[in-house]
Structures are given as structure tokens and as C-alpha cells.
Coordinates of C-alpha atoms in Angstrom, one line a residue:
M759 CA 78.0 86.5 113.9
S760 CA 74.9 88.2 114.1
C761 CA 74.8 92.0 114.8
F762 CA 71.3 92.3 115.8
H763 CA 69.2 90.2 118.1
Y764 CA 66.4 88.2 116.2
T765 CA 63.1 88.3 117.6
P766 CA 60.7 85.7 116.3
F767 CA 57.7 87.0 114.7
T768 CA 54.9 87.4 117.0
R769 CA 52.1 90.1 116.0
P770 CA 51.5 92.3 119.2
A771 CA 48.2 93.4 120.3
P772 CA 46.8 96.4 118.7
R773 CA 48.0 99.4 120.3
V774 CA 47.6 103.4 120.0
A775 CA 50.9 105.0 119.8
P776 CA 51.4 107.7 122.7
D777 CA 49.7 110.8 121.7
H778 CA 52.5 112.2 119.4
A779 CA 50.0 113.6 117.0
A780 CA 49.2 116.7 119.2
C781 CA 52.9 117.2 120.2
N782 CA 53.9 116.8 116.5
A783 CA 51.3 119.2 115.3
A784 CA 52.2 121.7 117.9
A785 CA 55.8 121.4 117.3
G786 CA 55.4 121.0 113.4
R787 CA 57.4 117.7 113.6
R788 CA 56.5 114.7 111.3
R789 CA 56.0 111.3 113.0
K790 CA 58.5 108.7 113.0
L791 CA 57.9 105.3 111.9
W792 CA 57.4 103.7 115.4
E793 CA 55.2 106.6 116.4
I794 CA 52.5 105.5 114.0
R795 CA 49.4 103.3 115.1
S796 CA 50.7 99.7 115.1
S797 CA 47.4 98.6 113.3
L798 CA 48.7 100.6 110.4
L799 CA 52.2 99.3 109.9
C800 CA 51.3 96.1 108.3
S801 CA 49.6 98.2 105.4
L802 CA 52.5 100.7 105.4
V803 CA 55.3 98.1 105.0
G804 CA 53.4 96.1 102.3
T805 CA 52.5 99.0 100.5
C806 CA 55.7 101.5 100.6
L807 CA 58.4 98.6 101.0
T808 CA 59.3 95.8 98.9
L809 CA 60.6 92.5 100.0
G810 CA 63.9 93.2 98.3
D811 CA 63.9 96.5 100.5
L812 CA 63.6 94.4 103.6
R813 CA 66.0 91.8 102.7
R814 CA 68.7 94.7 102.0
I815 CA 68.0 96.1 105.4
E816 CA 68.5 92.6 106.8
R817 CA 71.9 92.0 105.2
R818 CA 73.0 95.5 106.1
L819 CA 72.1 94.7 109.8
K820 CA 73.5 91.1 109.4
I821 CA 70.4 89.6 110.8
D822 CA 71.4 86.1 109.9
Q823 CA 68.4 84.4 111.5
L824 CA 66.3 85.8 108.7
Q825 CA 68.0 84.4 105.8
T826 CA 66.2 81.2 105.8
A827 CA 62.8 82.8 106.9
S828 CA 59.8 82.6 104.6
D829 CA 58.7 86.1 102.9
F830 CA 55.6 86.0 105.1
H831 CA 57.7 85.7 108.2
V832 CA 60.2 88.3 107.1
H833 CA 57.5 90.8 106.5
G834 CA 55.6 89.9 109.7
T835 CA 58.8 90.4 111.6
F836 CA 59.7 93.6 110.1
V837 CA 56.3 95.0 110.9
V838 CA 57.0 94.0 114.4
W839 CA 60.2 95.9 114.5
A840 CA 58.6 99.0 112.9
A841 CA 56.7 99.6 115.9
Q842 CA 60.0 99.6 118.1
P843 CA 62.4 102.7 118.0
G844 CA 65.5 100.4 117.3
P845 CA 68.0 100.2 114.6
V846 CA 65.7 98.4 112.2
A847 CA 62.8 100.8 112.3
K848 CA 65.4 103.7 111.9
Q849 CA 66.8 102.2 108.7
M850 CA 63.2 101.6 107.4
H851 CA 62.4 105.2 108.3
K852 CA 65.5 106.5 106.6
L853 CA 64.8 104.5 103.4
L854 CA 61.2 105.6 103.1
D855 CA 61.9 109.1 103.5
R856 CA 64.6 109.0 100.8
R857 CA 62.5 107.1 98.3
Y858 CA 59.4 109.3 98.7
M859 CA 60.8 112.5 99.3
V860 CA 58.9 114.1 96.5
A861 CA 55.7 113.2 97.9
V862 CA 56.6 114.1 101.5
R863 CA 57.7 117.7 100.4
R864 CA 54.3 118.0 98.3
F865 CA 52.2 117.1 101.6
A866 CA 54.2 119.2 103.6
A867 CA 52.5 122.2 101.8
A868 CA 49.2 121.0 103.5
S869 CA 48.7 123.0 106.8
S870 CA 45.1 121.6 107.7
I871 CA 43.1 118.5 107.8
D872 CA 41.3 119.7 104.8
D873 CA 44.2 120.2 102.7
L874 CA 45.6 117.2 103.7
A875 CA 42.8 115.3 102.7
A876 CA 42.5 117.0 99.3
S877 CA 46.1 116.0 98.6
W878 CA 45.5 112.5 99.5
T879 CA 42.2 112.6 97.3
T880 CA 44.2 113.9 94.3
S881 CA 47.1 111.3 94.8
I882 CA 44.6 108.6 94.9
D883 CA 42.7 109.8 91.6
D884 CA 46.1 109.8 89.8
G885 CA 46.8 106.3 91.0
D886 CA 49.9 107.5 93.2
V887 CA 49.6 105.5 96.4
P888 CA 52.9 104.4 98.2
G889 CA 54.8 107.9 98.7
P890 CA 51.4 109.9 99.6
Y891 CA 50.4 107.2 101.8
W892 CA 53.9 107.3 103.8
A893 CA 53.8 111.3 103.6
L894 CA 50.3 111.1 105.1
L895 CA 50.7 108.8 107.9
T896 CA 54.0 110.8 109.3
H897 CA 52.4 114.3 108.6
P898 CA 52.2 116.3 111.6
V899 CA 48.5 117.4 111.6
A900 CA 47.0 114.0 110.2
S901 CA 44.2 112.8 112.4
E902 CA 43.0 109.3 113.4
V903 CA 40.0 109.6 111.1
L904 CA 42.0 110.4 108.1
M905 CA 44.6 107.9 108.7
M906 CA 42.0 105.1 108.9
R907 CA 40.3 106.5 105.9
A908 CA 43.6 106.2 103.9
F909 CA 44.2 102.8 105.6
G910 CA 40.7 101.6 104.2
E911 CA 41.4 102.7 100.8
V912 CA 44.8 101.3 100.6
H913 CA 43.4 98.1 101.9
M914 CA 40.6 98.0 98.9
L915 CA 43.4 98.6 96.3
S916 CA 45.3 95.6 97.5
H917 CA 42.3 93.5 96.4
V918 CA 41.8 95.3 93.3
M919 CA 45.4 94.8 92.4
G920 CA 45.0 91.2 93.1
A921 CA 42.5 90.7 90.7
A922 CA 44.3 92.8 88.1
N923 CA 47.5 90.6 88.6
R924 CA 45.3 87.5 87.6
G925 CA 44.1 89.4 84.4
D926 CA 47.7 90.2 83.5
A927 CA 48.5 86.4 83.8
R928 CA 45.6 85.5 81.5
R929 CA 46.7 88.2 79.0
L930 CA 50.5 87.1 79.2
M931 CA 49.3 83.7 78.2
A932 CA 47.3 85.0 75.2
I933 CA 50.6 87.0 74.2
E934 CA 52.6 83.8 74.5
R935 CA 50.2 82.0 72.3
E936 CA 50.1 84.8 69.6
R937 CA 54.1 84.7 69.8
D938 CA 54.0 81.0 69.0
A939 CA 51.3 81.5 66.3
V940 CA 53.7 84.3 64.6
A941 CA 56.9 81.9 65.0
D942 CA 55.0 79.2 63.1
V943 CA 54.0 81.5 60.4
L944 CA 57.6 82.6 60.2
A945 CA 58.7 79.0 59.9
A946 CA 56.3 78.3 57.1
L947 CA 57.2 81.7 55.4
K948 CA 61.0 80.5 55.6
Q949 CA 60.2 76.8 54.3
R950 CA 58.1 78.4 51.5
Q951 CA 61.1 80.8 50.6
L952 CA 63.4 77.8 50.6
E953 CA 61.2 75.8 48.2
R954 CA 60.8 79.0 45.9
E955 CA 64.6 79.3 45.8
R956 CA 65.0 75.8 44.9
E957 CA 62.3 76.0 42.2
M958 CA 64.0 79.4 40.9
R959 CA 67.5 77.9 40.9
Q960 CA 66.1 75.0 38.8
L961 CA 64.4 77.1 36.4
A962 CA 67.3 79.0 36.2
D963 CA 69.6 76.2 35.4
C964 CA 67.0 75.1 32.6
H965 CA 66.9 78.4 31.5
A966 CA 70.7 78.7 31.0
A967 CA 70.8 75.2 29.4
D968 CA 68.1 76.5 26.9
V969 CA 70.0 79.8 26.3
R970 CA 73.2 77.7 25.4
D971 CA 71.2 75.5 23.3
L972 CA 69.5 78.3 21.4
Q973 CA 72.8 80.0 21.0
A974 CA 74.5 76.9 19.4
R975 CA 71.5 76.6 17.3
L976 CA 71.4 80.2 16.1
F977 CA 75.3 80.0 15.2
G978 CA 74.6 76.6 13.3
E979 CA 71.7 78.4 11.6
E980 CA 73.9 81.5 10.7
D981 CA 76.2 79.0 9.0
V982 CA 73.4 77.4 7.2
A983 CA 72.2 80.8 6.2
A984 CA 75.7 81.7 4.8
C985 CA 76.0 78.4 2.8
L986 CA 72.4 79.1 1.4
Q987 CA 73.5 82.7 0.3
R988 CA 76.4 81.1 -1.6
S989 CA 74.1 78.5 -3.0
E990 CA 71.6 81.0 -4.0
V991 CA 74.6 82.8 -6.1
W992 CA 75.1 79.3 -7.7
L993 CA 71.4 78.4 -8.3
H994 CA 71.0 81.9 -9.9
N995 CA 72.8 80.7 -12.8
L996 CA 70.9 77.5 -13.1
E997 CA 68.5 77.2 -15.9
S998 CA 65.9 75.4 -13.9
G999 CA 63.5 78.0 -12.0
T1000 CA 61.7 75.2 -10.1
A1001 CA 64.8 74.2 -8.0
M1002 CA 65.5 77.9 -7.4
Q1003 CA 62.2 78.5 -6.0
A1004 CA 62.5 75.3 -3.7
L1005 CA 65.7 76.5 -2.3
R1006 CA 64.3 80.1 -1.6
Q1007 CA 61.4 78.4 0.3
V1008 CA 63.9 76.5 2.5
L1009 CA 65.8 79.5 3.2
A1010 CA 62.7 81.5 4.3
A1011 CA 61.7 78.6 6.5
V1012 CA 65.0 78.6 8.2
G1013 CA 64.7 82.5 8.7
D1014 CA 61.4 82.2 10.4
K1015 CA 62.7 79.4 12.8
V1016 CA 65.8 81.6 13.7
R1017 CA 63.4 84.5 14.7
A1018 CA 61.0 82.2 16.5
E1019 CA 63.9 81.1 18.7
A1020 CA 65.1 84.5 19.4
D1021 CA 61.6 85.5 20.5
E1022 CA 61.8 82.4 22.8
L1023 CA 65.2 83.5 24.2
V1024 CA 63.6 87.1 24.9
R1025 CA 60.7 85.5 26.8
Q1026 CA 63.0 83.3 29.1
D1027 CA 64.8 86.4 30.0
A1028 CA 61.6 88.2 31.0
L1029 CA 60.6 85.1 33.0
L1030 CA 64.0 85.1 34.9
A1031 CA 63.4 88.8 35.6
K1032 CA 60.1 88.1 37.2
L1033 CA 61.2 85.2 39.2
E1034 CA 64.1 87.5 40.7
C1035 CA 61.5 90.0 41.7
E1036 CA 59.5 87.5 43.4
Q1037 CA 62.4 86.3 45.2
T1038 CA 63.2 89.8 46.6
R1039 CA 59.6 90.3 47.5
L1040 CA 59.7 87.0 49.6
Q1041 CA 62.8 87.9 51.2
Q1042 CA 61.2 91.4 52.4
T1043 CA 58.3 89.7 53.7
A1044 CA 60.4 87.2 55.8
T1045 CA 62.5 90.4 57.1
E1046 CA 59.4 91.9 58.1
A1047 CA 57.9 88.7 60.0
E1048 CA 61.2 88.5 61.9
G1049 CA 61.1 91.9 63.0
T1050 CA 57.3 91.1 64.2
V1051 CA 58.4 88.1 66.1
R1052 CA 61.1 90.1 67.8
D1053 CA 58.7 92.8 68.9
V1054 CA 56.3 90.5 70.4
A1055 CA 59.1 88.4 72.0
A1056 CA 60.4 91.6 73.5
E1057 CA 57.0 92.6 74.9
C1058 CA 56.4 89.1 76.1
E1059 CA 59.7 89.3 78.0
A1060 CA 59.0 92.8 79.5
M1061 CA 55.7 91.5 80.6
E1062 CA 57.1 88.5 82.2
R1063 CA 59.5 90.5 84.2
L1064 CA 57.1 92.9 85.4
L1065 CA 54.6 90.3 86.5
R1066 CA 57.4 88.4 88.4
A1067 CA 58.4 91.3 90.1
R1068 CA 54.8 92.2 91.1
L1069 CA 53.6 88.8 92.1
A1070 CA 56.9 87.3 93.8
P1071 CA 59.7 89.7 94.2
P1072 CA 63.2 87.9 94.2
A1073 CA 64.6 86.6 97.6
D1074 CA 67.9 88.3 97.5
G1075 CA 66.2 91.8 96.5
V1076 CA 68.0 91.7 93.1
A1077 CA 66.1 91.1 89.8
N1078 CA 67.0 88.1 87.7
D1079 CA 66.2 89.3 84.1
D1080 CA 68.7 89.9 81.5
E1081 CA 68.1 93.6 81.3
N1082 CA 69.0 94.0 85.1
D1083 CA 66.1 96.4 85.7
D1084 CA 66.9 97.0 89.4
A1085 CA 69.7 99.0 88.2
I1086 CA 67.2 101.7 87.5
D1087 CA 66.7 104.3 90.1
L1088 CA 64.6 107.3 89.3
S1089 CA 65.3 108.8 92.9
G1090 CA 61.7 110.2 93.2
Q1091 CA 61.5 111.6 89.6
R1092 CA 57.9 112.4 88.5
I1093 CA 57.3 110.8 85.0
V1094 CA 54.7 112.1 82.7
Y1095 CA 53.6 109.6 80.3
V1096 CA 51.4 111.2 77.5
G1097 CA 49.3 108.9 75.1
G1098 CA 49.6 105.2 74.8
R1099 CA 47.1 102.3 75.2
G1100 CA 44.9 102.3 78.4
S1101 CA 45.5 98.5 78.7
T1102 CA 49.3 99.1 79.7
I1103 CA 49.0 102.2 81.9
P1104 CA 48.9 99.9 85.1
H1105 CA 52.0 98.0 84.0
L1106 CA 53.7 101.3 83.2
R1107 CA 52.7 102.8 86.5
A1108 CA 53.9 99.6 88.5
A1109 CA 57.4 100.0 86.8
V1110 CA 57.8 103.6 87.8
E1111 CA 56.9 102.9 91.2
R1112 CA 59.1 99.9 91.5
F1113 CA 61.9 102.1 90.5
G1114 CA 61.4 104.8 92.9
G1115 CA 59.5 107.3 90.7
V1116 CA 56.1 108.9 90.3
F1117 CA 53.9 108.0 87.6
L1118 CA 51.5 110.7 85.9
H1119 CA 49.4 109.9 83.0
H1120 CA 47.5 111.8 80.3
D1121 CA 45.9 110.0 77.1
G1122 CA 47.2 112.6 74.8
G1123 CA 44.1 114.3 73.7
M1124 CA 42.2 111.1 72.9
E1125 CA 39.5 111.3 75.6
E1126 CA 40.9 114.0 78.2
R1127 CA 41.0 117.6 77.1
N1128 CA 44.4 119.5 76.7
T1129 CA 43.6 121.8 79.6
R1130 CA 44.4 119.1 81.8
L1131 CA 47.7 118.1 80.0
D1132 CA 49.2 121.5 80.6
R1133 CA 48.7 121.0 84.3
I1134 CA 50.2 117.5 84.3
L1135 CA 53.1 118.4 82.3
A1136 CA 53.8 121.2 85.0
Q1137 CA 54.3 118.6 87.5
G1138 CA 56.8 116.3 85.8
D1139 CA 60.4 116.0 85.8
A1140 CA 60.5 114.0 82.5
V1141 CA 58.0 113.4 79.7
F1142 CA 57.6 110.2 77.8
C1143 CA 55.8 110.2 74.4
P1144 CA 54.8 107.0 72.3
V1145 CA 55.0 108.4 68.8
D1146 CA 52.6 105.7 67.5
C1147 CA 49.8 106.3 70.0
I1148 CA 49.5 110.1 70.7
S1149 CA 48.0 112.9 68.8
H1150 CA 50.3 115.1 67.0
D1151 CA 49.2 118.3 68.8
A1152 CA 49.6 116.6 72.3
C1153 CA 53.2 115.6 71.5
M1154 CA 54.3 118.8 70.0
R1155 CA 52.8 120.5 73.2
A1156 CA 54.8 118.1 75.2
K1157 CA 57.9 119.0 73.5
R1158 CA 57.6 122.6 73.6
H1159 CA 56.8 122.4 77.3
C1160 CA 60.1 120.4 77.9
R1161 CA 62.2 122.6 75.9
Q1162 CA 60.7 125.8 77.8
R1163 CA 61.4 124.1 81.1
A1164 CA 64.7 122.4 80.3
S1165 CA 63.4 119.0 81.4
A1166 CA 63.8 115.5 79.8
F1167 CA 61.7 114.9 76.7
V1168 CA 61.7 110.9 75.9
P1169 CA 60.1 109.9 72.6
L1170 CA 59.1 106.3 72.4
R1171 CA 59.2 104.4 69.0
S1172 CA 55.9 102.4 70.3
C1173 CA 53.5 102.2 73.3
S1174 CA 54.9 98.9 74.3
L1175 CA 56.1 98.0 77.7
S1176 CA 59.6 97.2 76.3
S1177 CA 60.0 100.5 74.8
F1178 CA 58.9 102.2 77.9
L1179 CA 61.5 100.4 80.1
Q1180 CA 64.4 101.1 77.6
G1181 CA 63.3 104.9 77.9
L1182 CA 63.5 104.7 81.7
R1183 CA 66.8 102.9 81.4
Q1184 CA 68.2 105.9 79.5
L1185 CA 66.7 108.4 81.9
A1186 CA 68.1 106.7 85.0
Q1187 CA 71.7 106.7 83.3
G1188 CA 71.3 110.5 82.6
I1189 CA 70.4 111.1 86.1
A1190 CA 73.4 108.9 87.4
D1191 CA 75.8 110.7 85.1

């Protein structure tokens, strides 16, 4: 039985909330969600809350009628409810305050319109949008002009993100093609290794047979030599010098043959050692290729999870990937990422924001000066450094800073998205403990 009356989705005519701004500014009280201009609520809900958040509120309040509704209908209905001071709006307001408490506290320091506008501009420049947007719209001194300016900038950012998602999809297809190519190369290497192993086994068998044959012949020649030695003693007593000379020539020929066969045995041993070295090298090559395939597969999987989360959040609000990334809760932590590749930064930022954190970035001294690095490090609760894509000076500076402030320092083995997500899971587990 439903515990909340369902109102079909009908968008109300644009309204201006009662003049709470002057009262809030005078009293120093932040706006409630339902006190914000209704024309801004669609942008606010879509930017600061995920569909999973709305579905969880729906289940918590037992709104059974929305279980079969489309994602668009759920979004629109919650926008309508956000304008009404009821249980849904209160749950939404509570969730927004808890998730973006860091941004709310930072914006609370602004006591004038100019200070508030400057804080908003800084957040936009840093790519930090959802938390500052909520903090701005609920700030007691925010004017209609400033709120409409922020609304316009967020609206344009949504178009930019749509274009970026299409680019991500194209890049994902390219990575998948690269993964398939690497898999083909690995299969070819494995086939070649099997063929070489068969050849080496055949050569080893032939070599062993040759060795046995040479050993048998050598033992036979030793018997002949002993017999000849006895004959030589006997022939020494013979009167005919011609017979003695002939027998000596035969004995010399047998000795040359024995030495030649001994040299052949040494050559076969050297060839076998060379083949064993080649086998070891091929095994190392195959192992390295398998490692490359695993890294590419992990990167593809991480890209697919992030792309699915950004394009189509799951209907039940719980991620369906094997890693269970929704278990990560950063609780408003400010994550500073130093170094890395510029092409991956939007994905890393989206992951941190999805898990309730704030993402700050510095390129690690590649293009930006170190003076800005110290300022960004001072704002972070945890610092991530990909050791394969950062200057040595920037990495050591970040490590010293974390030691001095007793904040978390997370070195990553690479600048890939999968390594970053693994680091976030470790950090979130530490926060929970």
C-alpha cells in the first residue's frame, strides 16, 4: 500500500517563489529547496541528483505508482514535487545538503554578491559544478541575476557534456578495436610458441638419438682402438714394414673419425642450449603480451562502466558492474589528482562526483606552474599521483604535503581509469573504517 499520494507529472507554470530572498538575507538563513524559483528546479534536480537518488527516495517513501514510470517521467514528477514543501522535497533537500556539505560550507564564507560570484566563477573554472550550484541557489544573499547567470552556464555545460559523451563512445569503440587486435596478436604468439615447442621437442628427440648413436659408435671405436693397439704390438714383430705402415694409417683414420664425432656432439649440445634460450624468450614475450591484454581489458571495462553510468543510470539506482562501484562513498572528500593525461581527466572528475566527492586537478608541472600546485594541495583531503605520468618534483612535493598535513597520499601504478577507481575504493574503505 502506497504511503505517499502520487501526483501525475504536469509541469506548473513558471513561478517566482515568495520573496524569501530578502527575508533569508536579513535572517542569514539559507533557502529551502521549495523556496527556489520553480524555473530553476529542473536544472537543479538534473545536475545535482542522479536518477538512482530519485529512485531511492521513491522506495523510501513507498511511492509505488512511480515504479513503472519512465526515467523522464520520474525526473519531471520530482521537479514538480521539489517546488512543494512536502515529504519528497524535504528528503531531496536533506540529501543535497548531506552530499554537498563541503561546497555549502565553502560558499557560506561569502557575505556579499561579489564574493558569491567569485566563488562560483572559481568553481566553474575548476570544473566543480553540482555542489557549488546547490550552494549558490540556496545561499541567503544570492540575487536573481546571479542565479540566472549560474543557470545559463549550467545549461550550456549540459550541451558540452552531451558532445563529450558522444566522443567518449567513439573512443571506447577504438579501444575495443585495439583490444581485439592485441588479442589476435597474443593468439598468434601462442600459436607460434606451440609450433616452436613442437620443433624444439623434435630437435631434442633427434639430438638425443644422435647422442646415443654417437656414444655407441664411440664405445665401439674404443674397442677397435684397443684391438689395434694389440695388433700394433704384434705387427711390431713382423718383418714386413709395408703391412705395419698400412695398419698405422688405418689407426690414424679411426682416431680422426672419433675426434670429428666428438666435435659434432659438442656442436649439438650448443644448439640445444640455444633452442632452450629461445624458448625462454618466447615464454617471456607471451607473458608480457598477456599482461598488456589484461591492462587494456581493465581499461575498457572501467570506461564502459563510467560511460554507462553517465549515459543511462540503472533503473534501481544500484550499479550492475562486477566491481560494485556504487559501494564507494567519498562523503564530500576533495580529491586532488596531480599529473595524468588530459584526455582522461573528464572521466576521473565524473567518477569522483558520482561517488559524492569533489575533484581538483593539477597537471603535475607539465604545463602549469608549481605555485598553483601548493594552493590546490592545501584544498584537498586526499592526493592521487599516477607515478607513470607526473614529474618527480611534483610527486615528491605532493607526498611531503600529505605527510605534513596527515592527509591521505595514494600513489597509482598508472594514469588509467581502472587504477584510479581502485585507488578510490581503497580510500573509501579507509573512510568507512
